[in-house]
Tab-separated table of C-alpha atoms and ligand atoms in Angstrom:
chain	number	residue	atom	x	y	z
A	1	MET	CA	-37.588	-2.228	-16.103
A	2	SER	CA	-34.938	-1.059	-18.534
A	3	ARG	CA	-33.345	-3.554	-20.936
A	4	LEU	CA	-29.875	-4.949	-20.460
A	5	VAL	CA	-27.471	-4.735	-23.398
A	6	VAL	CA	-24.413	-6.947	-23.024
A	7	VAL	CA	-21.393	-6.341	-25.231
A	8	SER	CA	-18.516	-8.818	-25.372
A	9	ASN	CA	-15.880	-9.711	-27.922
A	10	ARG	CA	-17.448	-13.106	-28.604
A	11	VAL	CA	-21.142	-13.779	-28.360
A	12	ALA	CA	-21.851	-17.301	-27.205
A	13	PRO	CA	-25.509	-18.232	-27.669
A	14	VAL	CA	-26.318	-20.940	-25.134
A	15	GLU	CA	-28.573	-23.740	-26.251
A	16	GLU	CA	-30.945	-24.913	-23.552
A	17	GLY	CA	-29.732	-28.011	-21.774
A	18	LYS	CA	-26.267	-27.998	-23.348
A	19	SER	CA	-23.881	-28.754	-20.508
A	20	GLN	CA	-20.952	-27.561	-22.663
A	21	ALA	CA	-21.702	-23.908	-21.953
A	22	GLY	CA	-19.439	-22.215	-19.399
A	23	GLY	CA	-20.765	-20.521	-16.291
A	24	LEU	CA	-20.153	-17.000	-17.556
A	25	ALA	CA	-22.115	-17.467	-20.787
A	26	VAL	CA	-24.972	-18.936	-18.781
A	27	ALA	CA	-24.869	-16.080	-16.263
A	28	ILE	CA	-25.062	-13.466	-18.990
A	29	GLN	CA	-27.845	-15.407	-20.621
A	30	GLU	CA	-29.807	-15.501	-17.354
A	31	ALA	CA	-29.314	-11.785	-16.742
A	32	LEU	CA	-30.584	-11.058	-20.255
A	33	LYS	CA	-33.504	-13.444	-19.874
A	34	SER	CA	-34.726	-11.845	-16.671
A	35	ARG	CA	-34.708	-8.262	-18.015
A	36	GLY	CA	-34.905	-8.837	-21.747
A	37	GLY	CA	-32.201	-7.355	-23.932
A	38	ILE	CA	-29.461	-7.631	-26.508
A	39	TRP	CA	-26.176	-9.533	-26.600
A	40	PHE	CA	-23.876	-7.844	-29.085
A	41	GLY	CA	-20.419	-8.765	-30.393
A	42	TRP	CA	-18.286	-10.691	-32.872
A	43	ASN	CA	-19.787	-13.906	-34.261
A	44	GLY	CA	-16.442	-15.682	-34.694
A	45	ASP	CA	-16.392	-15.414	-38.523
A	46	THR	CA	-14.150	-13.459	-40.844
A	47	VAL	CA	-15.803	-11.620	-43.733
A	48	GLU	CA	-14.666	-9.941	-46.972
A	49	GLN	CA	-16.617	-6.773	-46.252
A	50	THR	CA	-17.739	-5.343	-42.917
A	51	PRO	CA	-21.536	-5.607	-42.714
A	52	ASP	CA	-23.546	-2.369	-42.403
A	53	ALA	CA	-25.743	-3.895	-39.717
A	54	PRO	CA	-25.397	-6.838	-37.345
A	55	GLY	CA	-27.095	-10.157	-38.040
A	56	ILE	CA	-30.040	-10.602	-35.675
A	57	THR	CA	-31.284	-13.804	-34.051
A	58	GLN	CA	-34.141	-13.748	-31.564
A	59	ASN	CA	-34.527	-16.271	-28.768
A	60	GLY	CA	-37.365	-15.425	-26.374
A	61	ARG	CA	-36.542	-12.099	-24.722
A	62	ILE	CA	-32.930	-12.130	-25.937
A	63	THR	CA	-31.778	-10.594	-29.200
A	64	TYR	CA	-28.385	-11.757	-30.424
A	65	ALA	CA	-26.802	-9.108	-32.640
A	66	THR	CA	-23.507	-10.244	-34.149
A	67	LEU	CA	-20.987	-9.165	-36.774
A	68	GLY	CA	-18.207	-10.822	-38.764
A	69	LEU	CA	-14.835	-9.059	-38.863
A	70	LEU	CA	-12.304	-8.449	-41.642
A	71	GLN	CA	-9.155	-10.560	-41.365
A	72	ARG	CA	-7.111	-7.382	-40.961
A	73	ASP	CA	-9.349	-6.098	-38.162
A	74	LEU	CA	-9.074	-9.415	-36.382
A	75	GLU	CA	-5.307	-9.426	-36.767
A	76	GLU	CA	-4.845	-5.904	-35.383
A	77	TYR	CA	-7.632	-5.697	-32.808
A	78	TYR	CA	-7.896	-9.267	-31.464
A	79	ASN	CA	-4.579	-11.060	-32.072
A	80	GLY	CA	-2.759	-7.726	-32.005
A	81	PHE	CA	-3.575	-5.100	-29.385
A	82	ALA	CA	-5.934	-7.188	-27.232
A	83	ASN	CA	-3.954	-10.425	-27.058
A	84	SER	CA	-0.372	-9.349	-27.804
A	85	THR	CA	-0.360	-6.067	-25.863
A	86	LEU	CA	-3.072	-5.818	-23.211
A	87	TRP	CA	-3.237	-9.490	-22.192
A	88	PRO	CA	0.518	-9.845	-21.462
A	89	LEU	CA	0.671	-6.361	-19.909
A	90	PHE	CA	-2.296	-7.005	-17.591
A	91	HIS	CA	-0.639	-10.289	-16.562
A	92	TYR	CA	2.666	-8.552	-15.725
A	93	ARG	CA	4.474	-9.997	-18.757
A	94	LEU	CA	6.186	-6.863	-20.053
A	95	ASP	CA	8.713	-9.151	-21.724
A	96	LEU	CA	5.960	-10.499	-24.005
A	97	ALA	CA	3.993	-7.286	-24.595
A	98	GLN	CA	4.274	-5.798	-28.080
A	99	PHE	CA	3.729	-2.100	-28.561
A	100	SER	CA	2.620	-1.120	-32.035
A	101	GLY	CA	0.833	1.973	-33.282
A	102	ARG	CA	-0.706	-0.123	-36.062
A	103	THR	CA	-2.468	-2.615	-33.757
A	104	TYR	CA	-3.514	0.162	-31.370
A	105	ALA	CA	-5.177	1.973	-34.286
A	106	GLY	CA	-6.881	-1.310	-35.271
A	107	TYR	CA	-8.132	-1.752	-31.699
A	108	GLN	CA	-9.674	1.716	-31.635
A	109	ARG	CA	-11.066	1.232	-35.165
A	110	VAL	CA	-12.874	-2.022	-34.314
A	111	ASN	CA	-14.264	-0.509	-31.099
A	112	SER	CA	-15.566	2.398	-33.143
A	113	LEU	CA	-17.017	0.004	-35.726
A	114	PHE	CA	-18.762	-2.076	-33.031
A	115	ALA	CA	-20.155	1.080	-31.404
A	116	SER	CA	-21.521	2.391	-34.701
A	117	ARG	CA	-23.255	-0.943	-35.407
A	118	LEU	CA	-24.800	-1.236	-31.949
A	119	ALA	CA	-25.942	2.404	-31.655
A	120	PRO	CA	-29.021	2.128	-33.934
A	121	LEU	CA	-30.350	-0.743	-31.782
A	122	LEU	CA	-30.195	1.172	-28.480
A	123	ARG	CA	-32.990	2.784	-26.466
A	124	ALA	CA	-32.495	5.799	-24.204
A	125	ASP	CA	-33.002	3.880	-20.941
A	126	ASP	CA	-30.925	0.761	-21.798
A	127	LEU	CA	-28.325	-0.407	-19.293
A	128	ILE	CA	-25.178	-1.270	-21.238
A	129	TRP	CA	-22.739	-3.813	-19.757
A	130	VAL	CA	-19.450	-4.198	-21.628
A	131	HIS	CA	-17.056	-7.076	-20.923
A	132	ASP	CA	-13.305	-7.284	-20.904
A	133	TYR	CA	-10.081	-5.789	-22.172
A	134	HIS	CA	-10.982	-6.059	-25.863
A	135	LEU	CA	-13.581	-3.323	-25.443
A	136	ILE	CA	-12.149	-0.675	-23.117
A	137	PRO	CA	-12.775	2.203	-25.602
A	138	PHE	CA	-16.333	1.078	-26.378
A	139	ALA	CA	-18.158	3.533	-24.094
A	140	GLU	CA	-16.126	6.513	-25.248
A	141	GLN	CA	-16.896	5.583	-28.852
A	142	LEU	CA	-20.628	5.548	-28.037
A	143	ARG	CA	-20.364	8.818	-26.090
A	144	SER	CA	-18.614	10.485	-29.038
A	145	MET	CA	-21.767	9.667	-31.009
A	146	GLY	CA	-23.829	11.576	-28.418
A	147	LEU	CA	-25.168	8.557	-26.494
A	148	GLU	CA	-25.841	9.122	-22.796
A	149	GLN	CA	-27.051	5.723	-21.592
A	150	THR	CA	-25.727	4.216	-18.357
A	151	MET	CA	-22.658	2.164	-19.264
A	152	GLY	CA	-20.771	-0.346	-17.134
A	153	PHE	CA	-17.579	-2.275	-17.765
A	154	PHE	CA	-16.272	-5.465	-16.179
A	155	LEU	CA	-12.641	-6.507	-16.498
A	156	HIS	CA	-12.069	-10.276	-16.413
A	157	THR	CA	-8.272	-9.978	-16.142
A	158	PRO	CA	-6.175	-8.407	-13.381
A	159	TRP	CA	-5.687	-4.632	-13.473
A	160	PRO	CA	-1.923	-4.029	-13.183
A	161	ALA	CA	-0.002	-1.726	-10.872
A	162	PRO	CA	0.627	1.779	-12.310
A	163	GLU	CA	4.338	1.020	-12.836
A	164	ILE	CA	3.394	-1.820	-15.193
A	165	LEU	CA	0.572	0.005	-16.947
A	166	GLY	CA	2.881	2.970	-17.446
A	167	ALA	CA	4.902	0.920	-19.948
A	168	LEU	CA	2.010	1.125	-22.398
A	169	PRO	CA	2.522	4.172	-24.628
A	170	ALA	CA	-1.245	4.742	-24.682
A	171	HIS	CA	-1.787	4.218	-20.930
A	172	GLU	CA	-3.380	7.579	-20.352
A	173	ALA	CA	-5.732	7.264	-23.320
A	174	LEU	CA	-6.783	3.826	-22.091
A	175	VAL	CA	-7.665	5.055	-18.600
A	176	ARG	CA	-9.425	8.055	-20.112
A	177	ASN	CA	-11.429	5.536	-22.189
A	178	LEU	CA	-12.366	3.670	-19.009
A	179	CYS	CA	-13.578	6.841	-17.355
A	180	ALA	CA	-16.255	7.205	-20.053
A	181	TYR	CA	-18.126	4.373	-18.276
A	182	ASP	CA	-20.339	4.975	-15.231
A	183	LEU	CA	-19.434	1.771	-13.374
A	184	LEU	CA	-16.139	-0.152	-13.472
A	185	GLY	CA	-16.036	-3.702	-12.106
A	186	PHE	CA	-12.841	-5.523	-11.128
A	187	HIS	CA	-12.389	-8.998	-9.636
A	188	THR	CA	-10.612	-8.073	-6.395
A	189	GLU	CA	-9.782	-5.249	-4.011
A	190	VAL	CA	-6.175	-5.544	-5.196
A	191	ASP	CA	-7.162	-4.695	-8.779
A	192	LEU	CA	-9.330	-1.879	-7.480
A	193	ARG	CA	-6.440	-0.468	-5.447
A	194	CYS	CA	-4.098	-0.619	-8.467
A	195	PHE	CA	-6.672	1.324	-10.490
A	196	ALA	CA	-7.188	3.872	-7.710
A	197	ASN	CA	-3.420	4.372	-7.448
A	198	TYR	CA	-3.200	5.156	-11.146
A	199	ILE	CA	-6.019	7.688	-10.773
A	200	ARG	CA	-4.322	9.319	-7.769
A	201	TYR	CA	-0.713	9.398	-8.867
A	202	GLU	CA	-0.732	9.319	-12.672
A	203	ALA	CA	-4.020	10.997	-13.586
A	204	GLN	CA	-4.062	13.454	-10.650
A	205	GLY	CA	-7.695	12.502	-10.094
A	206	THR	CA	-9.695	12.037	-6.898
A	207	VAL	CA	-10.653	8.827	-5.106
A	208	GLU	CA	-13.415	8.783	-2.499
A	209	GLU	CA	-14.240	5.701	-0.381
A	210	LEU	CA	-17.952	4.900	-0.515
A	211	GLY	CA	-18.137	2.579	2.498
A	212	ALA	CA	-17.855	-1.164	3.034
A	213	GLY	CA	-18.186	-3.103	-0.220
A	214	GLN	CA	-19.529	-0.069	-2.077
A	215	GLY	CA	-16.287	0.703	-3.886
A	216	LEU	CA	-14.826	4.066	-4.805
A	217	ARG	CA	-16.007	7.233	-6.461
A	218	ILE	CA	-13.376	8.209	-9.013
A	219	GLY	CA	-13.076	11.727	-10.360
A	220	ALA	CA	-10.814	11.981	-13.425
A	221	PHE	CA	-10.746	13.281	-16.992
A	222	GLY	CA	-13.797	15.424	-16.259
A	223	ARG	CA	-15.952	12.428	-15.266
A	224	SER	CA	-17.274	10.814	-12.127
A	225	VAL	CA	-17.198	7.001	-12.136
A	226	ILE	CA	-17.935	4.295	-9.539
A	227	ALA	CA	-15.256	1.577	-9.348
A	228	ARG	CA	-15.870	-1.551	-7.296
A	229	ALA	CA	-14.785	-5.178	-6.842
A	230	PHE	CA	-17.260	-7.860	-7.942
A	231	PRO	CA	-15.489	-11.214	-7.528
A	232	ILE	CA	-16.840	-13.483	-10.254
A	233	SER	CA	-17.909	-16.988	-9.288
A	234	ILE	CA	-19.432	-20.234	-10.502
A	235	ASP	CA	-22.852	-21.854	-10.515
A	236	THR	CA	-22.030	-23.703	-7.299
A	237	ALA	CA	-25.236	-25.714	-6.797
A	238	THR	CA	-25.513	-26.813	-10.431
A	239	LEU	CA	-21.897	-27.901	-10.509
A	240	GLU	CA	-22.272	-29.900	-7.286
A	241	GLY	CA	-25.122	-31.758	-8.993
A	242	ILE	CA	-23.156	-32.350	-12.214
A	243	ALA	CA	-20.193	-33.683	-10.223
A	244	ARG	CA	-22.408	-36.142	-8.315
A	245	GLN	CA	-23.787	-37.474	-11.605
A	246	ALA	CA	-20.370	-37.519	-13.248
A	247	ALA	CA	-18.986	-39.852	-10.591
A	248	ASP	CA	-20.739	-42.777	-12.208
A	249	THR	CA	-20.227	-42.507	-15.967
A	250	ALA	CA	-18.453	-44.885	-18.359
A	251	GLN	CA	-15.719	-42.278	-18.773
A	252	MET	CA	-15.095	-42.136	-15.027
A	253	ARG	CA	-14.974	-45.902	-14.780
A	254	ARG	CA	-12.302	-45.873	-17.493
A	255	LEU	CA	-10.325	-43.203	-15.652
A	256	LYS	CA	-10.446	-45.151	-12.391
A	257	GLU	CA	-9.461	-48.391	-14.121
A	258	SER	CA	-6.507	-46.667	-15.757
A	259	LEU	CA	-5.323	-45.306	-12.404
A	260	VAL	CA	-5.525	-48.691	-10.647
A	261	GLY	CA	-5.894	-47.073	-7.244
A	262	ARG	CA	-3.204	-44.407	-7.720
A	263	ALA	CA	-3.814	-40.864	-6.509
A	264	LEU	CA	-4.667	-38.238	-9.130
A	265	ILE	CA	-3.535	-34.610	-9.277
A	266	VAL	CA	-5.493	-32.530	-11.782
A	267	GLY	CA	-4.899	-29.247	-13.610
A	268	VAL	CA	-7.318	-27.652	-16.111
A	269	ASP	CA	-6.300	-24.490	-17.950
A	270	ARG	CA	-6.472	-22.893	-21.360
A	271	LEU	CA	-2.996	-23.306	-22.806
A	272	ASP	CA	-1.799	-19.835	-21.816
A	273	TYR	CA	1.520	-18.508	-20.492
A	274	SER	CA	-0.282	-16.765	-17.614
A	275	LYS	CA	-1.285	-20.112	-16.112
A	276	GLY	CA	2.212	-21.081	-14.906
A	277	LEU	CA	2.211	-24.483	-16.600
A	278	PRO	CA	5.998	-24.919	-17.062
A	279	GLN	CA	6.545	-24.091	-13.372
A	280	ARG	CA	3.721	-26.499	-12.482
A	281	PHE	CA	5.330	-29.332	-14.465
A	282	GLU	CA	8.647	-28.546	-12.741
A	283	SER	CA	6.912	-28.692	-9.368
A	284	PHE	CA	5.520	-32.124	-10.138
A	285	HIS	CA	9.023	-33.153	-11.166
A	286	ALA	CA	10.262	-31.815	-7.815
A	287	LEU	CA	7.570	-33.817	-5.985
A	288	LEU	CA	8.804	-37.045	-7.580
A	289	ASP	CA	12.403	-36.070	-6.824
A	290	ALA	CA	11.913	-35.011	-3.214
A	291	TYR	CA	9.331	-37.649	-2.242
A	292	PRO	CA	10.260	-40.770	-4.252
A	293	ALA	CA	7.504	-42.820	-2.596
A	294	ASN	CA	5.137	-41.021	-5.003
A	295	ARG	CA	6.824	-42.606	-8.022
A	296	GLY	CA	4.452	-45.132	-9.512
A	297	GLN	CA	1.785	-44.005	-7.015
A	298	VAL	CA	0.623	-40.567	-8.189
A	299	SER	CA	-0.477	-39.396	-11.644
A	300	PHE	CA	-0.714	-35.785	-12.727
A	301	MET	CA	-3.305	-35.073	-15.423
A	302	GLN	CA	-3.134	-31.674	-17.096
A	303	VAL	CA	-6.007	-30.725	-19.408
A	304	ALA	CA	-4.835	-27.803	-21.570
A	305	PRO	CA	-6.973	-27.047	-24.628
A	306	PRO	CA	-5.046	-24.820	-27.064
A	307	SER	CA	-6.185	-21.198	-27.264
A	308	ARG	CA	-5.202	-18.146	-29.364
A	309	SER	CA	-3.030	-20.403	-31.518
A	310	ASP	CA	-2.506	-17.603	-34.089
A	311	VAL	CA	-0.358	-15.706	-31.581
A	312	ALA	CA	3.332	-16.742	-31.657
A	313	GLU	CA	3.788	-16.795	-27.854
A	314	TYR	CA	1.037	-19.403	-27.588
A	315	GLN	CA	2.797	-21.627	-30.112
A	316	ALA	CA	6.006	-21.219	-28.102
A	317	ILE	CA	4.460	-22.194	-24.747
A	318	ARG	CA	2.906	-25.245	-26.399
A	319	ARG	CA	6.311	-26.415	-27.676
A	320	GLU	CA	7.889	-25.747	-24.285
A	321	LEU	CA	5.300	-27.872	-22.464
A	322	GLU	CA	5.575	-30.726	-24.944
A	323	ALA	CA	9.319	-30.845	-24.320
A	324	LEU	CA	8.929	-30.642	-20.539
A	325	ALA	CA	6.249	-33.342	-20.334
A	326	GLY	CA	8.368	-35.568	-22.589
A	327	HIS	CA	11.426	-34.964	-20.429
A	328	ILE	CA	9.688	-35.717	-17.122
A	329	ASN	CA	7.873	-38.766	-18.482
A	330	GLY	CA	11.085	-40.013	-20.086
A	331	ARG	CA	12.929	-39.757	-16.799
A	332	PHE	CA	10.337	-41.308	-14.454
A	333	ALA	CA	7.909	-43.448	-16.484
A	334	GLU	CA	7.675	-47.192	-15.853
A	335	PHE	CA	6.268	-49.771	-18.237
A	336	ASP	CA	2.963	-49.592	-16.313
A	337	TRP	CA	2.904	-45.935	-15.138
A	338	VAL	CA	3.252	-42.568	-16.860
A	339	PRO	CA	3.680	-39.634	-14.445
A	340	ILE	CA	2.134	-36.839	-16.576
A	341	ARG	CA	-0.971	-37.201	-18.717
A	342	TYR	CA	-0.831	-34.073	-20.816
A	343	LEU	CA	-3.987	-33.489	-22.873
A	344	ASN	CA	-4.194	-30.731	-25.496
A	345	LYS	CA	-7.926	-30.992	-25.923
A	346	SER	CA	-11.160	-29.954	-24.315
A	347	PHE	CA	-13.683	-32.092	-22.473
A	348	SER	CA	-17.366	-31.693	-21.670
A	349	ARG	CA	-18.260	-29.884	-18.448
A	350	LYS	CA	-19.500	-33.168	-17.027
A	351	ALA	CA	-16.241	-34.978	-17.831
A	352	LEU	CA	-14.256	-32.160	-16.180
A	353	ALA	CA	-16.501	-32.324	-13.110
A	354	GLY	CA	-15.760	-36.049	-12.850
A	355	PHE	CA	-12.000	-35.448	-13.171
A	356	TYR	CA	-12.110	-32.788	-10.459
A	357	ARG	CA	-14.127	-35.026	-8.158
A	358	HIS	CA	-11.783	-37.942	-8.462
A	359	ALA	CA	-8.594	-35.905	-7.975
A	360	SER	CA	-6.945	-35.797	-4.538
A	361	ILE	CA	-5.368	-32.472	-5.481
A	362	GLY	CA	-6.571	-29.620	-7.664
A	363	LEU	CA	-3.426	-27.849	-8.833
A	364	VAL	CA	-4.124	-24.227	-9.790
A	365	THR	CA	-0.900	-22.266	-10.015
A	366	PRO	CA	-1.186	-19.289	-12.399
A	367	LEU	CA	1.550	-16.642	-12.343
A	368	ARG	CA	-1.284	-14.059	-12.582
A	369	ASP	CA	-5.002	-14.585	-12.957
A	370	GLY	CA	-7.953	-12.241	-12.639
A	371	MET	CA	-9.981	-14.784	-10.661
A	372	ASN	CA	-9.535	-18.381	-11.917
A	373	LEU	CA	-12.809	-20.253	-12.047
A	374	VAL	CA	-11.147	-23.672	-12.200
A	375	ALA	CA	-10.098	-23.265	-8.540
A	376	LYS	CA	-13.722	-22.674	-7.564
A	377	GLU	CA	-15.022	-25.468	-9.799
A	378	TYR	CA	-12.568	-27.970	-8.289
A	379	VAL	CA	-13.834	-27.251	-4.774
A	380	ALA	CA	-17.531	-27.381	-5.742
A	381	CYS	CA	-17.046	-30.802	-7.361
A	382	GLN	CA	-15.520	-32.518	-4.307
A	383	PRO	CA	-17.334	-35.327	-2.504
A	384	PRO	CA	-18.165	-33.705	0.881
A	385	GLU	CA	-17.416	-36.885	2.830
A	386	ASP	CA	-13.905	-37.258	1.382
A	387	PRO	CA	-12.850	-34.011	-0.298
A	388	GLY	CA	-9.567	-33.346	-2.092
A	389	VAL	CA	-7.203	-30.447	-1.445
A	390	LEU	CA	-6.883	-27.281	-3.528
A	391	VAL	CA	-3.310	-26.055	-4.061
A	392	LEU	CA	-3.758	-22.466	-5.206
A	393	SER	CA	-1.441	-19.696	-6.387
A	394	ARG	CA	-1.389	-16.534	-4.307
A	395	PHE	CA	-1.482	-14.661	-7.628
A	396	ALA	CA	-4.975	-15.881	-8.592
A	397	GLY	CA	-7.832	-13.560	-7.614
A	398	ALA	CA	-9.531	-16.652	-6.137
A	399	ALA	CA	-6.858	-16.823	-3.403
A	400	LYS	CA	-8.463	-13.763	-1.804
A	401	GLU	CA	-11.632	-15.768	-1.147
A	402	LEU	CA	-10.520	-19.405	-0.904
A	403	ASP	CA	-8.350	-19.339	2.186
A	404	GLY	CA	-9.133	-23.008	2.858
A	405	ALA	CA	-6.736	-23.804	-0.004
A	406	LEU	CA	-3.014	-24.417	0.426
A	407	ILE	CA	-1.842	-21.064	-0.881
A	408	VAL	CA	1.474	-21.228	-2.771
A	409	ASN	CA	3.942	-19.072	-4.649
A	410	PRO	CA	4.030	-20.700	-8.114
A	411	TYR	CA	7.607	-19.484	-8.719
A	412	ASP	CA	8.786	-21.422	-5.644
A	413	ILE	CA	8.995	-24.867	-7.270
A	414	ARG	CA	10.129	-26.664	-4.126
A	415	ALA	CA	7.395	-25.118	-1.955
A	416	VAL	CA	4.678	-26.087	-4.445
A	417	ALA	CA	5.995	-29.682	-4.371
A	418	GLU	CA	5.931	-29.632	-0.551
A	419	ASN	CA	2.348	-28.404	-0.561
A	420	MET	CA	1.337	-31.138	-3.010
A	421	GLN	CA	2.880	-33.640	-0.603
A	422	ARG	CA	1.058	-32.002	2.293
A	423	GLY	CA	-2.205	-32.278	0.347
A	424	LEU	CA	-1.613	-35.929	-0.542
A	425	THR	CA	-1.063	-36.815	3.103
A	426	MET	CA	-3.557	-34.445	4.763
A	427	PRO	CA	-5.848	-36.051	7.388
A	428	LEU	CA	-9.532	-36.348	6.465
A	429	GLN	CA	-10.695	-34.032	9.260
A	430	GLU	CA	-8.517	-31.159	8.036
A	431	ARG	CA	-9.557	-31.723	4.423
A	432	ARG	CA	-13.211	-31.548	5.454
A	433	GLU	CA	-12.730	-28.360	7.441
A	434	ARG	CA	-10.941	-26.646	4.584
A	435	TYR	CA	-13.570	-27.819	2.089
A	436	GLU	CA	-16.465	-26.614	4.271
A	437	ALA	CA	-14.863	-23.198	4.719
A	438	MET	CA	-14.466	-22.786	0.957
A	439	MET	CA	-17.956	-24.079	0.148
A	440	LYS	CA	-19.426	-21.522	2.527
A	441	VAL	CA	-17.851	-18.792	0.403
A	442	LEU	CA	-18.892	-20.430	-2.877
A	443	ARG	CA	-22.498	-20.886	-1.755
A	444	ALA	CA	-22.800	-17.267	-0.627
A	445	ASN	CA	-21.059	-15.797	-3.663
A	446	ASP	CA	-22.142	-17.804	-6.685
A	447	ILE	CA	-22.496	-16.625	-10.270
A	448	THR	CA	-26.095	-15.495	-9.720
A	449	HIS	CA	-25.012	-13.316	-6.815
A	450	TRP	CA	-22.215	-11.897	-8.994
A	451	ARG	CA	-24.387	-10.879	-11.922
A	452	GLU	CA	-27.228	-9.641	-9.718
A	453	SER	CA	-24.933	-7.410	-7.692
A	454	TYR	CA	-23.362	-5.980	-10.844
A	455	VAL	CA	-26.683	-5.279	-12.549
A	456	GLU	CA	-28.075	-3.835	-9.307
A	457	ALA	CA	-25.086	-1.489	-9.021
A	458	LEU	CA	-25.515	-0.477	-12.661
A	459	SER	CA	-29.218	0.275	-12.125
A	460	GLY	CA	-28.252	2.204	-9.000
A	461	VAL	CA	-25.925	4.401	-11.051
A	462	ALA	CA	-28.673	4.892	-13.622
A	463	GLY	CA	-31.074	5.928	-10.837
A	464	GLN	CA	-28.693	8.671	-9.699
A	465	ALA	CA	-28.242	10.156	-13.167
B	501	GDG	C1	-10.712	-15.353	-17.755
B	501	GDG	C2	-9.680	-14.840	-16.722
B	501	GDG	C3	-11.364	-15.222	-14.914
B	501	GDG	C4	-11.260	-25.110	-19.420
B	501	GDG	N1	-10.983	-26.217	-20.152
B	501	GDG	C5	-12.168	-26.727	-20.510
B	501	GDG	C6	-13.192	-25.927	-20.003
B	501	GDG	N2	-12.602	-24.941	-19.333
B	501	GDG	C7	-13.350	-23.916	-18.578
B	501	GDG	C8	-13.114	-24.046	-17.106
B	501	GDG	C9	-13.472	-22.641	-16.624
B	501	GDG	C10	-13.083	-21.776	-17.814
B	501	GDG	O1	-12.940	-22.639	-18.953
B	501	GDG	C11	-11.750	-21.090	-17.603
B	501	GDG	O2	-11.936	-20.031	-16.708
B	501	GDG	P1	-10.738	-19.459	-15.832
B	501	GDG	O3	-11.326	-18.485	-14.896
B	501	GDG	O4	-10.063	-20.588	-15.132
B	501	GDG	O5	-9.674	-18.829	-16.835
B	501	GDG	P2	-9.723	-17.927	-18.211
B	501	GDG	O6	-10.186	-18.721	-19.361
B	501	GDG	O7	-8.349	-17.371	-18.356
B	501	GDG	O8	-10.781	-16.776	-17.894
B	501	GDG	C12	-9.932	-15.492	-15.371
B	501	GDG	C13	-12.361	-15.585	-16.019
B	501	GDG	O9	-12.026	-14.960	-17.265
B	501	GDG	C14	-13.779	-15.147	-15.641
B	501	GDG	O10	-13.827	-13.788	-15.359
B	501	GDG	O11	-11.627	-16.020	-13.781
B	501	GDG	O12	-9.034	-14.965	-14.416
B	501	GDG	O13	-8.358	-15.084	-17.176
B	501	GDG	O14	-14.851	-22.511	-16.417
B	501	GDG	O15	-13.932	-25.070	-16.583
B	501	GDG	N3	-14.497	-26.166	-20.163
B	501	GDG	C15	-14.828	-27.294	-20.882
B	501	GDG	N4	-13.868	-28.110	-21.424
B	501	GDG	C16	-12.547	-27.891	-21.258
B	501	GDG	O16	-11.704	-28.666	-21.727
B	501	GDG	N5	-16.121	-27.586	-21.061
């Protein structure tokens, strides 16, 4: 069996038994463990001089190969083109996207650097699986060095409509870069369709349907590539177990005591402008306005660990949310009740599972999201006999699968408030039916299914070569 080589911006070695690790890191780890292979990428450090070779750590059948980056590289590649151009653009925020030749050059340079450092470690029959928008040019950089291995890419963000992508000066080069892969994975059929439309109408390429669930054969820029939707998921069974255990911890007892019987609404998101947090806070405000019986009776807890704090837009959204939470709490708080508990810090996976389980509503209202794993985690953590209700944005990839949720338009503040009210008052029977429908999906498509179907498709492509 050929080895798997995973490439991602950050490499996250998972220590056995550490419940902190996220589902994706564990999934990649498991895929590598079962075939043996390499996980290559940035180690999170900045260095004075770019190393000639990656640092190597061996753990069983997995080799971790990681590099530090120069401050300038990090600034241009990571904070710059990846997080100040592609991230806002892929989330339909043209107003926030910065277009700079300097950061684009840095992005290409770091991709070329990564490729040159990985190349000496590769074998001819390796399957290479590259993750996310930081590394779109990676395959083309390897190909320019004469490497012909089977290469797959998975995009964790949405893929935008051609009209949005077209705003990027380098849009054609970027899609040409993508076509150097053999397999392209997106979260949803919507992303896949947006990509196919670019190929048809902007790149004058060909798009052939391969049959149910098999994706598309794309012909463009002199290459033939398979593009397909692989909706990412969670480790459903493990999370169910963690949530059962989490129900009875000291932390959960403290939470329950602090709520004194009040209902809890929970949100968990990286502090990011794509997650629709200001609109969400406004919706909670609207709930208290429109349904005053909830005052003093419902608490909204938003966990929002800061992320990408070196990027100015992330500092701005943090200030905006602080002001909004202060405003809403100032208006409605009583001496014994605070409406919004706004927490700029992270919690263990087990603590989060307990929060989800105890919450009557999981509020997941991004303005755009590739998938959104929190929506899936919230459902998996519910007590089956008395489950809560998921209120989910139509703009999250997860909405395509979780139709047992109350699907909302996050821009429609009043409608989100009405759906929260509907969730808070929903009869048990309906809550159970919705929960069961969603769990059926989450049991069938869990993270193991996701990574196995991707790796199987990648091997399939390799078999045809
Ligand atoms: C990107 C795409 C796509 C959050 N706070 C804490 C914590 N988390 C965990 C959650 C969840 C993960 O982080 C976040 O995943 P999401 O999918 O919700 O969102 P992004 O971070 O934006 O992820 C997204 C995903 O990639 C996978 O492809 O679904 O669309 O944007 O697992 O639980 N985990 C811990 N403490 C926290 O405080 N331990």
